[in-house]
mmCIF file of N, CA and C in Angstrom:
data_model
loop_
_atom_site.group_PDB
_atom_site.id
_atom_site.type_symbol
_atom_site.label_atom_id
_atom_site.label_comp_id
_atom_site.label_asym_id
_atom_site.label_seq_id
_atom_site.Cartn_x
_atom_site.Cartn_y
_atom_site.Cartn_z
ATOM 1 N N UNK G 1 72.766 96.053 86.210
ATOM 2 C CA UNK G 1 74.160 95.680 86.130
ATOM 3 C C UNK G 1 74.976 96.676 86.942
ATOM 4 N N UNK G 2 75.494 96.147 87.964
ATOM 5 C CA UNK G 2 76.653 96.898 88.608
ATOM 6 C C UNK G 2 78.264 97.339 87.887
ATOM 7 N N UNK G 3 78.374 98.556 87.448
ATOM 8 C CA UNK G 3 79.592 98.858 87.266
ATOM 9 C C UNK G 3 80.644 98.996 88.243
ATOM 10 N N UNK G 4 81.994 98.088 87.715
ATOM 11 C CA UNK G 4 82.775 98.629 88.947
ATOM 12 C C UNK G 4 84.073 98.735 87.849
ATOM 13 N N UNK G 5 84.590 100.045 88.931
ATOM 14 C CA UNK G 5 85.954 100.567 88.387
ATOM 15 C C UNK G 5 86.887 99.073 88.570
ATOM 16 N N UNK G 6 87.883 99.728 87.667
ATOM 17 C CA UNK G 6 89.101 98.267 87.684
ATOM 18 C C UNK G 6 90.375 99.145 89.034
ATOM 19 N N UNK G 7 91.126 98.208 88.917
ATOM 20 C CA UNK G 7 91.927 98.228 90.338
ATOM 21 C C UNK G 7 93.061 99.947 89.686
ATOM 22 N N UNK G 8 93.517 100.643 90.199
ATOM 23 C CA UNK G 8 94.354 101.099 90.050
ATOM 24 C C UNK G 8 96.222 100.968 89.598
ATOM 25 N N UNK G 9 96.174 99.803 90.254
ATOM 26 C CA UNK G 9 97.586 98.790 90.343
ATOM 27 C C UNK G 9 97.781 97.793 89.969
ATOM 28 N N UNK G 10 98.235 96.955 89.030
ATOM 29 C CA UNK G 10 98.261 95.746 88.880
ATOM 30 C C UNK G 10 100.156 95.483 89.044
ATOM 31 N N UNK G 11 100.769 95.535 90.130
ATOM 32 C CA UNK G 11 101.797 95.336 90.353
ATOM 33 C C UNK G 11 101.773 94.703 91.838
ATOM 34 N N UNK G 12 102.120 93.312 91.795
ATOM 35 C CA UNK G 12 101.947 92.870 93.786
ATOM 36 C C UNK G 12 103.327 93.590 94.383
ATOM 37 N N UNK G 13 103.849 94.391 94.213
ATOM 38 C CA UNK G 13 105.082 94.747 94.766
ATOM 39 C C UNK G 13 104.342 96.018 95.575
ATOM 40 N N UNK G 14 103.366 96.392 94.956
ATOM 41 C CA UNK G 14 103.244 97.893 95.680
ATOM 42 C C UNK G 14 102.789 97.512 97.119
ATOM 43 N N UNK G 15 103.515 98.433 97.523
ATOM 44 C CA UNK G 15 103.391 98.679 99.007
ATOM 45 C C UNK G 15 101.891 99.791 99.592
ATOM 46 N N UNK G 16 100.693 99.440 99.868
ATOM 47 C CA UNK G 16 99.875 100.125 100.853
ATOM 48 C C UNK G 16 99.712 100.090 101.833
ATOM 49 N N UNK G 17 99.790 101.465 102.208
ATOM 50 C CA UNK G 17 100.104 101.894 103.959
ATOM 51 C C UNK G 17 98.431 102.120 104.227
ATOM 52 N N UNK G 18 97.932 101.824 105.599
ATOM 53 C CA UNK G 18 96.859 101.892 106.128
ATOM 54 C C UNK G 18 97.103 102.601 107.376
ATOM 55 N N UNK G 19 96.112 103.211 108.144
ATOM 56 C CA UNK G 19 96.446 103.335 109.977
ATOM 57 C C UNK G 19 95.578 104.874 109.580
ATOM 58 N N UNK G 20 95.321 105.500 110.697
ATOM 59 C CA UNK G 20 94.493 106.445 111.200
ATOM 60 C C UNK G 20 95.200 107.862 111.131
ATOM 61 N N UNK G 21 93.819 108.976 111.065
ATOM 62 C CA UNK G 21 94.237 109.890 111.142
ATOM 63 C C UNK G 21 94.300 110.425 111.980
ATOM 64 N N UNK G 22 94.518 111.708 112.343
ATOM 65 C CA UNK G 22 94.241 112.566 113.883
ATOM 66 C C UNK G 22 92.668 112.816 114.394
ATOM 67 N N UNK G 23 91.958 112.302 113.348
ATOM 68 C CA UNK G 23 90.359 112.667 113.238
ATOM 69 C C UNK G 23 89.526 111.448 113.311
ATOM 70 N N UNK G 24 90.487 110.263 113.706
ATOM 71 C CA UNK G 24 90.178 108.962 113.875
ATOM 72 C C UNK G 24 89.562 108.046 113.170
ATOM 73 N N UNK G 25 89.775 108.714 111.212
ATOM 74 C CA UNK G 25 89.217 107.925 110.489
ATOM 75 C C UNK G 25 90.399 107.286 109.874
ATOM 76 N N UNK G 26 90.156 106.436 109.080
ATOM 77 C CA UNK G 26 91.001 105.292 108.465
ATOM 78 C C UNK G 26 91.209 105.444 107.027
ATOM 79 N N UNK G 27 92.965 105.830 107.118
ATOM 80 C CA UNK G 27 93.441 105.602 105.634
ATOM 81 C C UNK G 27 94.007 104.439 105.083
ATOM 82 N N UNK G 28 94.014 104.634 103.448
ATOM 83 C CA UNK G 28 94.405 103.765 102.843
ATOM 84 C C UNK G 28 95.417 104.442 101.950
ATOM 85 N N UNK G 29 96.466 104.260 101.360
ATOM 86 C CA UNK G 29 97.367 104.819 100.656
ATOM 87 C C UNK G 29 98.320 104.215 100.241
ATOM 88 N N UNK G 30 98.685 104.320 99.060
ATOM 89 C CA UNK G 30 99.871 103.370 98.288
ATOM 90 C C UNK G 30 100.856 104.608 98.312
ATOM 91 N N UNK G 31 101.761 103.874 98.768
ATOM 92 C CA UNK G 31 103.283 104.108 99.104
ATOM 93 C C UNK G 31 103.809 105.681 98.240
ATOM 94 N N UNK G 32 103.056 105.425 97.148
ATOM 95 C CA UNK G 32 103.920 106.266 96.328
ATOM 96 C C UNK G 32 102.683 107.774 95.638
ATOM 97 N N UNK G 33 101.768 107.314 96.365
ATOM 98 C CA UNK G 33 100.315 108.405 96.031
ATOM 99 C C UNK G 33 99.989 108.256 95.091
ATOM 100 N N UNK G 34 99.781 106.680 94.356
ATOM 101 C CA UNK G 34 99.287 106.457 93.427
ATOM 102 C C UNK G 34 97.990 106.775 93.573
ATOM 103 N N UNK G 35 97.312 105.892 94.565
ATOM 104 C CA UNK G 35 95.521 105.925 95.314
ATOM 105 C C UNK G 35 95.595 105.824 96.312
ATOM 106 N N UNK G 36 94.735 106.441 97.216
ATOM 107 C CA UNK G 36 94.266 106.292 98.557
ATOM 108 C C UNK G 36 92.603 106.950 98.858
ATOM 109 N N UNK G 37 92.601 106.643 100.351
ATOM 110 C CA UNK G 37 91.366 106.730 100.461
ATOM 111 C C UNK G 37 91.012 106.918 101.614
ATOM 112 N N UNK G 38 90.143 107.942 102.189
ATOM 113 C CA UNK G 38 89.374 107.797 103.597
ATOM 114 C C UNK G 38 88.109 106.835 103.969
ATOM 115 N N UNK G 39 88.221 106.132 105.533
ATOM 116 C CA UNK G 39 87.210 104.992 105.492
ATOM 117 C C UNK G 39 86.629 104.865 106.774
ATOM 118 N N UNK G 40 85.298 104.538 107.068
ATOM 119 C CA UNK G 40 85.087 104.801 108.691
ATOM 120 C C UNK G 40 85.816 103.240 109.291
ATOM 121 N N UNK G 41 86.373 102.485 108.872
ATOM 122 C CA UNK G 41 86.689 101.009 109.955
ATOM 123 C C UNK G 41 88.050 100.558 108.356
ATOM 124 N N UNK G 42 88.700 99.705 109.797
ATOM 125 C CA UNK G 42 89.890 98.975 109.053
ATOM 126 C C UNK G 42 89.408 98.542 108.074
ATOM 127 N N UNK G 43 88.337 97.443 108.222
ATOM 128 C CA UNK G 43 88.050 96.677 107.284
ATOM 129 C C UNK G 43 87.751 97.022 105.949
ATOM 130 N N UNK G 44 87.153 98.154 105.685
ATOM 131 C CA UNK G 44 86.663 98.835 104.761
ATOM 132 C C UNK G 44 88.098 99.969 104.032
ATOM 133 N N UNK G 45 89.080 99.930 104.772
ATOM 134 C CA UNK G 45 90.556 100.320 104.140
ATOM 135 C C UNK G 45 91.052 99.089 103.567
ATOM 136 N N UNK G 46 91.254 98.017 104.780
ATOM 137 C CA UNK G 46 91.964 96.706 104.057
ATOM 138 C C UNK G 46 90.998 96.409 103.153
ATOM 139 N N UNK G 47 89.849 95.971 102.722
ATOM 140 C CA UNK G 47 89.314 95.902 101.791
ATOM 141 C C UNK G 47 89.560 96.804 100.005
ATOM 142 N N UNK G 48 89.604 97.972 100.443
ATOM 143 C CA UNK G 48 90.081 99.113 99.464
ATOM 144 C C UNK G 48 91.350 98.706 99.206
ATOM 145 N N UNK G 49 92.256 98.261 99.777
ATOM 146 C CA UNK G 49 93.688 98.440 99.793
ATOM 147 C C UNK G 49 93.561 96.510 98.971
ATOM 148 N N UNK G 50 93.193 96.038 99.293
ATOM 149 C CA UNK G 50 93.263 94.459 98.508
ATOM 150 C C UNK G 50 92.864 94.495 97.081
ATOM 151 N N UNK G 51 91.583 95.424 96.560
ATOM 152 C CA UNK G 51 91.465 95.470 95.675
ATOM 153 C C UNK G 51 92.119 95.893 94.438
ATOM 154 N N UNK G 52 92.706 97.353 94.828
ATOM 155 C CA UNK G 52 93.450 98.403 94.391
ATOM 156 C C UNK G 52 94.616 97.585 94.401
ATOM 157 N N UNK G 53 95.347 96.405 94.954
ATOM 158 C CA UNK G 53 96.631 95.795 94.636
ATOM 159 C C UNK G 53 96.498 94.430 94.373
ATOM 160 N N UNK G 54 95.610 93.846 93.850
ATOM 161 C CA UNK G 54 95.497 92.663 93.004
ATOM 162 C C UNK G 54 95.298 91.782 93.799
ATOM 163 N N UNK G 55 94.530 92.262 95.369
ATOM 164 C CA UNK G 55 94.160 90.622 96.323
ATOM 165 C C UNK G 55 95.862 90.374 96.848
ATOM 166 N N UNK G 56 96.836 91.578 96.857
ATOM 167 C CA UNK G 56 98.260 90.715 97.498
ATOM 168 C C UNK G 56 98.292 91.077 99.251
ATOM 169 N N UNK G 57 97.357 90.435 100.193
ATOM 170 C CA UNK G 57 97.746 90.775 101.862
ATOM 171 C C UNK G 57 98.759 91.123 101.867
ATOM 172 N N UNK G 58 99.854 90.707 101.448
ATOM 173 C CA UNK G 58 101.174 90.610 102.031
ATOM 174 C C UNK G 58 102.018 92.090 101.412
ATOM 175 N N UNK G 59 101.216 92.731 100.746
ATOM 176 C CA UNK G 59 101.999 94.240 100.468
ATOM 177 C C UNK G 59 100.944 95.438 101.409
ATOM 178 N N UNK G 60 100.012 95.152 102.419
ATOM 179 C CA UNK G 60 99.423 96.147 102.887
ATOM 180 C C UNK G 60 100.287 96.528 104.182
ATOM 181 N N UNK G 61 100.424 97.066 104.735
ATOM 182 C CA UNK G 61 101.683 97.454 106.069
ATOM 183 C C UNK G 61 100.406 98.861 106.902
ATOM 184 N N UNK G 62 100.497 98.058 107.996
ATOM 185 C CA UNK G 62 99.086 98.963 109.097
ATOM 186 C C UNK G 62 100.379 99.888 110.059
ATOM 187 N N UNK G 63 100.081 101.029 110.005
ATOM 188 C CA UNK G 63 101.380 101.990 110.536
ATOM 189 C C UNK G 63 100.560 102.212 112.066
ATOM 190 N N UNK G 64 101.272 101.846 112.718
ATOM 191 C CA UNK G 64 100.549 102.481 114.755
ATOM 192 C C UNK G 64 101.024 103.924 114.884
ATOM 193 N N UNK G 65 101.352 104.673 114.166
ATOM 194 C CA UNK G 65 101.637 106.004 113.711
ATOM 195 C C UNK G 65 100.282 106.686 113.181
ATOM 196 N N UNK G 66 100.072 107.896 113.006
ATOM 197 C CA UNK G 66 99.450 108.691 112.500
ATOM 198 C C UNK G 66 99.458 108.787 111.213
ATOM 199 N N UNK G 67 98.364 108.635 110.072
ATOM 200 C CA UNK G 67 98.924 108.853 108.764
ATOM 201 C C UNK G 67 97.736 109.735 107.911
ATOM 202 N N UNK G 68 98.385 110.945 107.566
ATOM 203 C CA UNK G 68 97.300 111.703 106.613
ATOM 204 C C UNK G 68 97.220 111.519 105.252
ATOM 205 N N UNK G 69 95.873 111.183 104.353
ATOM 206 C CA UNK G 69 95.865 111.374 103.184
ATOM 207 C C UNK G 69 96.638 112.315 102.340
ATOM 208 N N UNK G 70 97.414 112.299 101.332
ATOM 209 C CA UNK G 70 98.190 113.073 100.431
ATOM 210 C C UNK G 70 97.647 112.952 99.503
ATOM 211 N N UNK G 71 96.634 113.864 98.947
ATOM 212 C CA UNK G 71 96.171 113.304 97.576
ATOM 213 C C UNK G 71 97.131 114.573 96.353
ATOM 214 N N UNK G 72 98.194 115.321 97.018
ATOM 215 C CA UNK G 72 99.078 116.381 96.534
ATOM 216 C C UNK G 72 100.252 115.613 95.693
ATOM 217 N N UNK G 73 100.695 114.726 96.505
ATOM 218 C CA UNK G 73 101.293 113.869 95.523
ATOM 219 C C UNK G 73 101.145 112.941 94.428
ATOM 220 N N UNK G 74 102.501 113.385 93.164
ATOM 221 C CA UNK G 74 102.936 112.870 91.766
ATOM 222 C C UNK G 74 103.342 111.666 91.799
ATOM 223 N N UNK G 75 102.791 110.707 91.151
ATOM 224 C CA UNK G 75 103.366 109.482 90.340
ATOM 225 C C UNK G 75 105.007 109.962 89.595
ATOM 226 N N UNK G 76 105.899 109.745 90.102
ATOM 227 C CA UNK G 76 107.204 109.756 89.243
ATOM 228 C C UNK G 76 106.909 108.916 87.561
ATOM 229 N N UNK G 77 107.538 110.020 87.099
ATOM 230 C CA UNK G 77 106.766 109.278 85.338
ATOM 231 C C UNK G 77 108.341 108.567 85.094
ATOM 232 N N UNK G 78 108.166 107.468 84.136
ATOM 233 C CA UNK G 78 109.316 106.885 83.714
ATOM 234 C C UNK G 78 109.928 107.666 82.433
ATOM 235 N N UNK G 79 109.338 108.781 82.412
ATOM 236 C CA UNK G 79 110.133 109.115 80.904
ATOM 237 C C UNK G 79 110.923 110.104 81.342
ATOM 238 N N UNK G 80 112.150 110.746 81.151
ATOM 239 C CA UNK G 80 112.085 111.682 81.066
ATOM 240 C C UNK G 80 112.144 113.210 79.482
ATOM 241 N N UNK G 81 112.194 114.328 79.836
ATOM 242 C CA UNK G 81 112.084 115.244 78.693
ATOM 243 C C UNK G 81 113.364 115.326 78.002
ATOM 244 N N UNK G 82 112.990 115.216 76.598
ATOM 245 C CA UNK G 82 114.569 115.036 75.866
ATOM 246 C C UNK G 82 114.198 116.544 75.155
ATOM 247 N N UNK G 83 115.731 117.145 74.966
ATOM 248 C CA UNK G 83 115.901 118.677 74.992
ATOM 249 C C UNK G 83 115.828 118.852 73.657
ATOM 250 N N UNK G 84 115.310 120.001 72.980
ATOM 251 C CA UNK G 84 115.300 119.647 71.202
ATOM 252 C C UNK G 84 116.128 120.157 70.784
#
């Protein structure tokens, strides 16, 4: 039996950015550093990037720019700290 992780995102709004690095491999990255990922070919980003956003094509955006993995960046939390 093959285990597979579940998607990271279940929101079709999110936006994942794809396009290359300076080292000519291929990222994948949601907008906001939820997930991303290094990949040797597009296909294998757009693939990553369809799964991770619920099968929506229409939120992946391929940048002709340079783009480096950030795996440094926070998810903005919806709560914030109430003072005691």
């Amino acid at each position: 039996m093959k285990l597979v992780e579940p998607p990271s995102c279940s929101t079709p709004s999110t936006i994942v950015l794809i396009g290359k690095n300076r080292r000519g491999q291929w990222v994948a990255q949601e907008q906001n550093g939820l997930y991303g990922g290094l990949f040797v070919s597009r296909a294998q980003a757009i693939k990553y990037a369809l799964f991770e956003n619920g099968q929506h094509p229409e939120t992946i955006v391929e940048l002709p720019r340079e783009i480096e993995l950030d795996m440094t960046r926070r998810p903005q939390a919806g709560v914030t700290e109430r003072a005691a």
